[in-house]
């Protein structure tokens, strides 16, 4: 059974940094692209970032480009999201999601973690 | 940037059929996926590649596409179907994932 488990969320002051981590199990982690998706209060789902199976391609939404960085360690079966210069707009539940293929392009998200709460306070 | 348009809300009586549209330019040339999210829970994929249903998703859920509008249809709606529903595509020009704004399905 595919399992994704996020960690690293918390309360952080505006302008500070936070690193989220997602651990995968129950599947061949290094064969699949991964993504981070968030849902803020009173908002819809918002895609944040994605990474190919090998880690060679990374993708970012305009709202986080230049502030967030995604990376993965296939030997540890983890995908992390380093978040810098956080603002109140980044307050959300952050979900880790698996893609049923090695590339993010076109594909859907077939498995999701339970999410980790990030709150940016002023 | 690419925009997917969904109605904010749809209401339906139990046992009836609910349809949730998702509109966007060039939808006819890209795959559309649908997700259900209930309060306090992670999203669940209910339809992928326009009309395919993952294992474990009831047959009451179906997807279709005509021109630049994709539609999620829920037949014989039950109280447990009350949730937010989101469509999603890959924008190949900008190389980003795009979600629709979401539709809150209320079962009367």
PDB file of C-alpha atoms in Angstrom:
ATOM      1  CA  UNK A   1       0.000   0.000   0.000  1.00  0.00           C
ATOM      2  CA  UNK A   2       1.289   3.432  -0.964  1.00  0.00           C
ATOM      3  CA  UNK A   3       1.876   5.658   2.034  1.00  0.00           C
ATOM      4  CA  UNK A   4       3.026   9.279   2.070  1.00  0.00           C
ATOM      5  CA  UNK A   5       3.817  10.983   5.346  1.00  0.00           C
ATOM      6  CA  UNK A   6       4.542  14.695   5.619  1.00  0.00           C
ATOM      7  CA  UNK A   7       6.377  16.373   8.468  1.00  0.00           C
ATOM      8  CA  UNK A   8       8.004  19.668   9.316  1.00  0.00           C
ATOM      9  CA  UNK A   9       5.014  21.955   9.521  1.00  0.00           C
ATOM     10  CA  UNK A  10       4.562  24.509  12.262  1.00  0.00           C
ATOM     11  CA  UNK A  11       4.159  28.173  13.137  1.00  0.00           C
ATOM     12  CA  UNK A  12       6.806  30.510  11.729  1.00  0.00           C
ATOM     13  CA  UNK A  13       7.175  34.308  11.694  1.00  0.00           C
ATOM     14  CA  UNK A  14       6.820  36.254   8.469  1.00  0.00           C
ATOM     15  CA  UNK A  15      10.058  36.277   6.504  1.00  0.00           C
ATOM     16  CA  UNK A  16      11.428  33.125   8.064  1.00  0.00           C
ATOM     17  CA  UNK A  17      12.091  29.682   6.586  1.00  0.00           C
ATOM     18  CA  UNK A  18      10.746  26.182   7.040  1.00  0.00           C
ATOM     19  CA  UNK A  19      11.530  22.815   5.502  1.00  0.00           C
ATOM     20  CA  UNK A  20       8.868  20.205   4.875  1.00  0.00           C
ATOM     21  CA  UNK A  21       9.622  16.557   4.285  1.00  0.00           C
ATOM     22  CA  UNK A  22       7.594  13.734   2.761  1.00  0.00           C
ATOM     23  CA  UNK A  23       8.503  10.094   3.281  1.00  0.00           C
ATOM     24  CA  UNK A  24       7.177   7.510   0.859  1.00  0.00           C
ATOM     25  CA  UNK A  25       6.686   3.793   1.351  1.00  0.00           C
ATOM     26  CA  UNK A  26       4.913   0.882  -0.283  1.00  0.00           C
ATOM     27  CA  UNK A  27       6.115   1.723  -3.794  1.00  0.00           C
ATOM     28  CA  UNK A  28       9.308   2.108  -5.811  1.00  0.00           C
ATOM     29  CA  UNK A  29       9.906   5.706  -4.741  1.00  0.00           C
ATOM     30  CA  UNK A  30      12.667   6.478  -7.227  1.00  0.00           C
ATOM     31  CA  UNK A  31      10.441   5.602 -10.203  1.00  0.00           C
ATOM     32  CA  UNK A  32       7.814   8.271  -9.675  1.00  0.00           C
ATOM     33  CA  UNK A  33       7.557  12.029  -9.913  1.00  0.00           C
ATOM     34  CA  UNK A  34       6.332  13.830  -6.809  1.00  0.00           C
ATOM     35  CA  UNK A  35       4.643  17.117  -6.042  1.00  0.00           C
ATOM     36  CA  UNK A  36       3.622  19.433  -3.258  1.00  0.00           C
ATOM     37  CA  UNK A  37       0.089  20.860  -3.252  1.00  0.00           C
ATOM     38  CA  UNK A  38      -1.377  23.203  -0.649  1.00  0.00           C
ATOM     39  CA  UNK A  39      -4.763  24.373   0.499  1.00  0.00           C
ATOM     40  CA  UNK A  40      -5.021  27.631   2.358  1.00  0.00           C
ATOM     41  CA  UNK A  41      -7.915  28.741   4.586  1.00  0.00           C
ATOM     42  CA  UNK A  42     -11.015  29.502   2.564  1.00  0.00           C
ATOM     43  CA  UNK A  43      -9.097  28.717  -0.618  1.00  0.00           C
ATOM     44  CA  UNK A  44      -8.911  25.900  -3.131  1.00  0.00           C
ATOM     45  CA  UNK A  45      -6.149  23.492  -3.979  1.00  0.00           C
ATOM     46  CA  UNK A  46      -2.998  25.190  -5.233  1.00  0.00           C
ATOM     47  CA  UNK A  47      -0.125  23.326  -6.832  1.00  0.00           C
ATOM     48  CA  UNK A  48       3.202  24.458  -5.388  1.00  0.00           C
ATOM     49  CA  UNK A  49       6.056  22.458  -6.882  1.00  0.00           C
ATOM     50  CA  UNK A  50       6.980  19.187  -8.539  1.00  0.00           C
ATOM     51  CA  UNK A  51      10.034  17.055  -9.247  1.00  0.00           C
ATOM     52  CA  UNK A  52      10.729  14.282 -11.738  1.00  0.00           C
ATOM     53  CA  UNK A  53      11.566  10.747 -10.634  1.00  0.00           C
ATOM     54  CA  UNK A  54      15.300  11.253 -11.058  1.00  0.00           C
ATOM     55  CA  UNK A  55      15.254  14.720  -9.559  1.00  0.00           C
ATOM     56  CA  UNK A  56      16.630  16.161 -12.771  1.00  0.00           C
ATOM     57  CA  UNK A  57      13.610  18.339 -13.518  1.00  0.00           C
ATOM     58  CA  UNK A  58      11.932  20.647 -11.056  1.00  0.00           C
ATOM     59  CA  UNK A  59       8.867  22.839 -11.468  1.00  0.00           C
ATOM     60  CA  UNK A  60       7.428  25.711  -9.452  1.00  0.00           C
ATOM     61  CA  UNK A  61       4.293  27.819  -9.399  1.00  0.00           C
ATOM     62  CA  UNK A  62       4.765  31.522 -10.010  1.00  0.00           C
ATOM     63  CA  UNK A  63       3.730  32.281  -6.447  1.00  0.00           C
ATOM     64  CA  UNK A  64       6.690  30.392  -4.945  1.00  0.00           C
ATOM     65  CA  UNK A  65       9.346  30.543  -7.671  1.00  0.00           C
ATOM     66  CA  UNK A  66      12.579  31.915  -6.272  1.00  0.00           C
ATOM     67  CA  UNK A  67      11.508  31.324  -2.653  1.00  0.00           C
ATOM     68  CA  UNK A  68      10.867  27.579  -2.478  1.00  0.00           C
ATOM     69  CA  UNK A  69      13.093  24.700  -3.535  1.00  0.00           C
ATOM     70  CA  UNK A  70      12.107  21.087  -4.027  1.00  0.00           C
ATOM     71  CA  UNK A  71      14.568  18.237  -3.854  1.00  0.00           C
ATOM     72  CA  UNK A  72      14.517  14.510  -3.300  1.00  0.00           C
ATOM     73  CA  UNK A  73      16.701  11.756  -1.928  1.00  0.00           C
ATOM     74  CA  UNK A  74      15.704   8.503  -3.560  1.00  0.00           C
ATOM     75  CA  UNK A  75      17.985   6.496  -1.285  1.00  0.00           C
ATOM     76  CA  UNK A  76      16.033   7.784   1.713  1.00  0.00           C
ATOM     77  CA  UNK A  77      12.692   7.835  -0.153  1.00  0.00           C
ATOM     78  CA  UNK A  78      12.032  11.441   0.741  1.00  0.00           C
ATOM     79  CA  UNK A  79      11.041  14.603  -1.075  1.00  0.00           C
ATOM     80  CA  UNK A  80      11.575  17.895   0.703  1.00  0.00           C
ATOM     81  CA  UNK A  81      10.341  21.432   0.216  1.00  0.00           C
ATOM     82  CA  UNK A  82      12.574  24.221   1.469  1.00  0.00           C
ATOM     83  CA  UNK A  83      10.441  27.328   1.955  1.00  0.00           C
ATOM     84  CA  UNK A  84      12.093  30.731   2.389  1.00  0.00           C
ATOM     85  CA  UNK A  85      10.808  34.290   2.819  1.00  0.00           C
ATOM     86  CA  UNK A  86       7.457  33.028   4.042  1.00  0.00           C
ATOM     87  CA  UNK A  87       4.418  35.309   4.070  1.00  0.00           C
ATOM     88  CA  UNK A  88       0.886  35.007   5.420  1.00  0.00           C
ATOM     89  CA  UNK A  89      -0.191  33.937   1.923  1.00  0.00           C
ATOM     90  CA  UNK A  90       1.820  30.734   2.393  1.00  0.00           C
ATOM     91  CA  UNK A  91      -0.330  29.674   5.350  1.00  0.00           C
ATOM     92  CA  UNK A  92      -1.907  26.376   4.323  1.00  0.00           C
ATOM     93  CA  UNK A  93      -2.020  22.633   4.731  1.00  0.00           C
ATOM     94  CA  UNK A  94       0.742  21.231   2.535  1.00  0.00           C
ATOM     95  CA  UNK A  95       0.186  17.861   0.895  1.00  0.00           C
ATOM     96  CA  UNK A  96       2.696  15.570  -0.716  1.00  0.00           C
ATOM     97  CA  UNK A  97       1.321  13.824  -3.800  1.00  0.00           C
ATOM     98  CA  UNK A  98       2.590  11.015  -5.996  1.00  0.00           C
ATOM     99  CA  UNK A  99       2.409  10.951  -9.785  1.00  0.00           C
ATOM    100  CA  UNK A 100       1.862   7.560 -11.513  1.00  0.00           C
ATOM    101  CA  UNK A 101       4.846   8.070 -13.789  1.00  0.00           C
ATOM    102  CA  UNK A 102       8.389   9.413 -13.900  1.00  0.00           C
ATOM    103  CA  UNK A 103       7.424  12.812 -15.310  1.00  0.00           C
ATOM    104  CA  UNK A 104       5.158  15.500 -13.943  1.00  0.00           C
ATOM    105  CA  UNK A 105       3.917  16.425 -17.397  1.00  0.00           C
ATOM    106  CA  UNK A 106       0.254  15.695 -18.096  1.00  0.00           C
ATOM    107  CA  UNK A 107      -0.008  13.287 -15.208  1.00  0.00           C
ATOM    108  CA  UNK A 108      -2.399  13.207 -12.314  1.00  0.00           C
ATOM    109  CA  UNK A 109      -1.857  12.660  -8.576  1.00  0.00           C
ATOM    110  CA  UNK A 110      -2.864   9.135  -7.626  1.00  0.00           C
ATOM    111  CA  UNK A 111      -1.854   9.158  -3.951  1.00  0.00           C
ATOM    112  CA  UNK A 112      -1.746  11.885  -1.309  1.00  0.00           C
ATOM    113  CA  UNK A 113      -0.396  12.262   2.186  1.00  0.00           C
ATOM    114  CA  UNK A 114      -2.508  13.562   5.057  1.00  0.00           C
ATOM    115  CA  UNK A 115      -0.808  16.947   4.987  1.00  0.00           C
ATOM    116  CA  UNK A 116       1.123  19.151   7.379  1.00  0.00           C
ATOM    117  CA  UNK A 117      -0.046  22.570   8.604  1.00  0.00           C
ATOM    118  CA  UNK A 118       2.109  25.621   7.976  1.00  0.00           C
ATOM    119  CA  UNK A 119       1.092  28.850   9.671  1.00  0.00           C
ATOM    120  CA  UNK A 120       2.963  32.064   8.949  1.00  0.00           C
ATOM    121  CA  UNK A 121       2.256  34.658  11.589  1.00  0.00           C
ATOM    122  CA  UNK A 122       3.088  38.318  11.755  1.00  0.00           C
TER     123      UNK A 122
ATOM    124  CA  UNK B   1      -1.602  32.070 -16.888  1.00  0.00           C
ATOM    125  CA  UNK B   2      -3.900  29.165 -17.658  1.00  0.00           C
ATOM    126  CA  UNK B   3      -7.278  29.290 -15.919  1.00  0.00           C
ATOM    127  CA  UNK B   4      -9.776  26.502 -15.213  1.00  0.00           C
ATOM    128  CA  UNK B   5     -13.264  27.758 -14.405  1.00  0.00           C
ATOM    129  CA  UNK B   6     -15.663  25.904 -12.112  1.00  0.00           C
ATOM    130  CA  UNK B   7     -18.923  27.070 -10.492  1.00  0.00           C
ATOM    131  CA  UNK B   8     -18.381  27.785  -6.787  1.00  0.00           C
ATOM    132  CA  UNK B   9     -21.288  25.597  -5.739  1.00  0.00           C
ATOM    133  CA  UNK B  10     -23.698  22.958  -6.935  1.00  0.00           C
ATOM    134  CA  UNK B  11     -26.669  21.611  -4.988  1.00  0.00           C
ATOM    135  CA  UNK B  12     -28.511  18.370  -5.587  1.00  0.00           C
ATOM    136  CA  UNK B  13     -31.101  16.239  -3.816  1.00  0.00           C
ATOM    137  CA  UNK B  14     -30.181  12.720  -2.687  1.00  0.00           C
ATOM    138  CA  UNK B  15     -30.647  10.176  -5.425  1.00  0.00           C
ATOM    139  CA  UNK B  16     -30.415  12.747  -8.178  1.00  0.00           C
ATOM    140  CA  UNK B  17     -27.546  13.429 -10.592  1.00  0.00           C
ATOM    141  CA  UNK B  18     -24.992  16.186 -10.066  1.00  0.00           C
ATOM    142  CA  UNK B  19     -22.905  17.642 -12.862  1.00  0.00           C
ATOM    143  CA  UNK B  20     -19.850  19.793 -12.233  1.00  0.00           C
ATOM    144  CA  UNK B  21     -18.339  21.561 -15.260  1.00  0.00           C
ATOM    145  CA  UNK B  22     -14.765  22.692 -15.718  1.00  0.00           C
ATOM    146  CA  UNK B  23     -13.941  25.067 -18.540  1.00  0.00           C
ATOM    147  CA  UNK B  24     -10.625  26.121 -20.013  1.00  0.00           C
ATOM    148  CA  UNK B  25      -8.924  26.988 -23.275  1.00  0.00           C
ATOM    149  CA  UNK B  26      -7.368  24.009 -25.083  1.00  0.00           C
ATOM    150  CA  UNK B  27      -9.027  21.465 -22.751  1.00  0.00           C
ATOM    151  CA  UNK B  28      -9.843  19.429 -25.813  1.00  0.00           C
ATOM    152  CA  UNK B  29      -6.129  18.765 -26.299  1.00  0.00           C
ATOM    153  CA  UNK B  30      -5.125  17.916 -22.723  1.00  0.00           C
ATOM    154  CA  UNK B  31      -6.108  15.363 -20.114  1.00  0.00           C
ATOM    155  CA  UNK B  32      -8.362  16.476 -17.275  1.00  0.00           C
ATOM    156  CA  UNK B  33      -8.310  14.934 -13.818  1.00  0.00           C
ATOM    157  CA  UNK B  34     -10.766  15.290 -10.941  1.00  0.00           C
ATOM    158  CA  UNK B  35     -10.306  15.241  -7.177  1.00  0.00           C
ATOM    159  CA  UNK B  36     -12.707  15.060  -4.247  1.00  0.00           C
ATOM    160  CA  UNK B  37     -11.807  16.620  -0.917  1.00  0.00           C
ATOM    161  CA  UNK B  38     -13.912  16.277   2.204  1.00  0.00           C
ATOM    162  CA  UNK B  39     -13.369  18.514   5.248  1.00  0.00           C
ATOM    163  CA  UNK B  40     -10.335  17.492   7.261  1.00  0.00           C
ATOM    164  CA  UNK B  41      -9.245  14.895   4.711  1.00  0.00           C
ATOM    165  CA  UNK B  42      -6.675  14.677   1.961  1.00  0.00           C
ATOM    166  CA  UNK B  43      -7.825  14.957  -1.653  1.00  0.00           C
ATOM    167  CA  UNK B  44      -8.745  11.753  -3.485  1.00  0.00           C
ATOM    168  CA  UNK B  45      -8.552  11.278  -7.238  1.00  0.00           C
ATOM    169  CA  UNK B  46     -11.942  10.241  -8.590  1.00  0.00           C
ATOM    170  CA  UNK B  47     -11.383  10.556 -12.368  1.00  0.00           C
ATOM    171  CA  UNK B  48      -8.182  10.682 -14.442  1.00  0.00           C
ATOM    172  CA  UNK B  49      -7.501  11.176 -18.131  1.00  0.00           C
ATOM    173  CA  UNK B  50     -10.925  12.754 -18.712  1.00  0.00           C
ATOM    174  CA  UNK B  51     -13.034   9.679 -18.010  1.00  0.00           C
ATOM    175  CA  UNK B  52     -11.069   6.855 -16.366  1.00  0.00           C
ATOM    176  CA  UNK B  53     -12.025   5.826 -12.866  1.00  0.00           C
ATOM    177  CA  UNK B  54      -9.410   4.621 -10.345  1.00  0.00           C
ATOM    178  CA  UNK B  55     -10.008   1.349  -8.578  1.00  0.00           C
ATOM    179  CA  UNK B  56     -12.126   1.795  -5.483  1.00  0.00           C
ATOM    180  CA  UNK B  57     -14.084   4.755  -6.847  1.00  0.00           C
ATOM    181  CA  UNK B  58     -17.803   3.943  -7.210  1.00  0.00           C
ATOM    182  CA  UNK B  59     -19.231   3.605 -10.669  1.00  0.00           C
ATOM    183  CA  UNK B  60     -21.558   6.517  -9.880  1.00  0.00           C
ATOM    184  CA  UNK B  61     -18.621   8.793 -10.683  1.00  0.00           C
ATOM    185  CA  UNK B  62     -17.983   9.477 -14.350  1.00  0.00           C
ATOM    186  CA  UNK B  63     -16.111  12.024 -16.418  1.00  0.00           C
ATOM    187  CA  UNK B  64     -16.552  13.391 -19.906  1.00  0.00           C
ATOM    188  CA  UNK B  65     -15.270  16.149 -22.124  1.00  0.00           C
ATOM    189  CA  UNK B  66     -16.709  18.085 -25.011  1.00  0.00           C
ATOM    190  CA  UNK B  67     -14.737  20.853 -26.662  1.00  0.00           C
ATOM    191  CA  UNK B  68     -13.201  23.026 -23.970  1.00  0.00           C
ATOM    192  CA  UNK B  69     -15.466  21.831 -21.165  1.00  0.00           C
ATOM    193  CA  UNK B  70     -14.887  18.785 -18.984  1.00  0.00           C
ATOM    194  CA  UNK B  71     -17.675  17.492 -16.762  1.00  0.00           C
ATOM    195  CA  UNK B  72     -17.718  15.383 -13.627  1.00  0.00           C
ATOM    196  CA  UNK B  73     -21.014  13.565 -13.176  1.00  0.00           C
ATOM    197  CA  UNK B  74     -22.172  11.961  -9.957  1.00  0.00           C
ATOM    198  CA  UNK B  75     -25.177   9.691 -10.360  1.00  0.00           C
ATOM    199  CA  UNK B  76     -27.516   8.698  -7.529  1.00  0.00           C
ATOM    200  CA  UNK B  77     -25.912  11.231  -5.213  1.00  0.00           C
ATOM    201  CA  UNK B  78     -25.515  10.243  -1.577  1.00  0.00           C
ATOM    202  CA  UNK B  79     -24.957  12.363   1.522  1.00  0.00           C
ATOM    203  CA  UNK B  80     -21.351  11.108   1.678  1.00  0.00           C
ATOM    204  CA  UNK B  81     -20.648  12.732  -1.706  1.00  0.00           C
ATOM    205  CA  UNK B  82     -20.857  16.170  -0.126  1.00  0.00           C
ATOM    206  CA  UNK B  83     -17.381  17.602  -0.659  1.00  0.00           C
ATOM    207  CA  UNK B  84     -15.282  20.019  -2.689  1.00  0.00           C
ATOM    208  CA  UNK B  85     -14.417  18.893  -6.210  1.00  0.00           C
ATOM    209  CA  UNK B  86     -11.472  20.160  -8.230  1.00  0.00           C
ATOM    210  CA  UNK B  87     -10.468  19.673 -11.851  1.00  0.00           C
ATOM    211  CA  UNK B  88      -6.782  19.681 -12.788  1.00  0.00           C
ATOM    212  CA  UNK B  89      -4.630  19.834 -15.918  1.00  0.00           C
ATOM    213  CA  UNK B  90      -1.011  20.202 -16.930  1.00  0.00           C
ATOM    214  CA  UNK B  91      -0.236  23.489 -18.687  1.00  0.00           C
ATOM    215  CA  UNK B  92       2.387  22.392 -21.188  1.00  0.00           C
ATOM    216  CA  UNK B  93       3.246  25.955 -22.216  1.00  0.00           C
ATOM    217  CA  UNK B  94       4.189  27.164 -18.750  1.00  0.00           C
ATOM    218  CA  UNK B  95       5.039  23.674 -17.463  1.00  0.00           C
ATOM    219  CA  UNK B  96       2.893  24.007 -14.368  1.00  0.00           C
ATOM    220  CA  UNK B  97      -0.010  22.123 -12.825  1.00  0.00           C
ATOM    221  CA  UNK B  98      -3.292  24.034 -12.740  1.00  0.00           C
ATOM    222  CA  UNK B  99      -6.289  23.373 -10.505  1.00  0.00           C
ATOM    223  CA  UNK B 100      -9.750  24.767 -11.009  1.00  0.00           C
ATOM    224  CA  UNK B 101     -11.132  26.968  -8.258  1.00  0.00           C
ATOM    225  CA  UNK B 102     -13.218  24.126  -6.892  1.00  0.00           C
ATOM    226  CA  UNK B 103     -16.920  23.392  -6.614  1.00  0.00           C
ATOM    227  CA  UNK B 104     -18.643  22.757  -3.303  1.00  0.00           C
ATOM    228  CA  UNK B 105     -21.236  20.021  -3.767  1.00  0.00           C
ATOM    229  CA  UNK B 106     -24.106  20.271  -1.305  1.00  0.00           C
ATOM    230  CA  UNK B 107     -26.502  17.377  -0.893  1.00  0.00           C
ATOM    231  CA  UNK B 108     -29.858  18.847   0.110  1.00  0.00           C
TER     232      UNK B 108
END
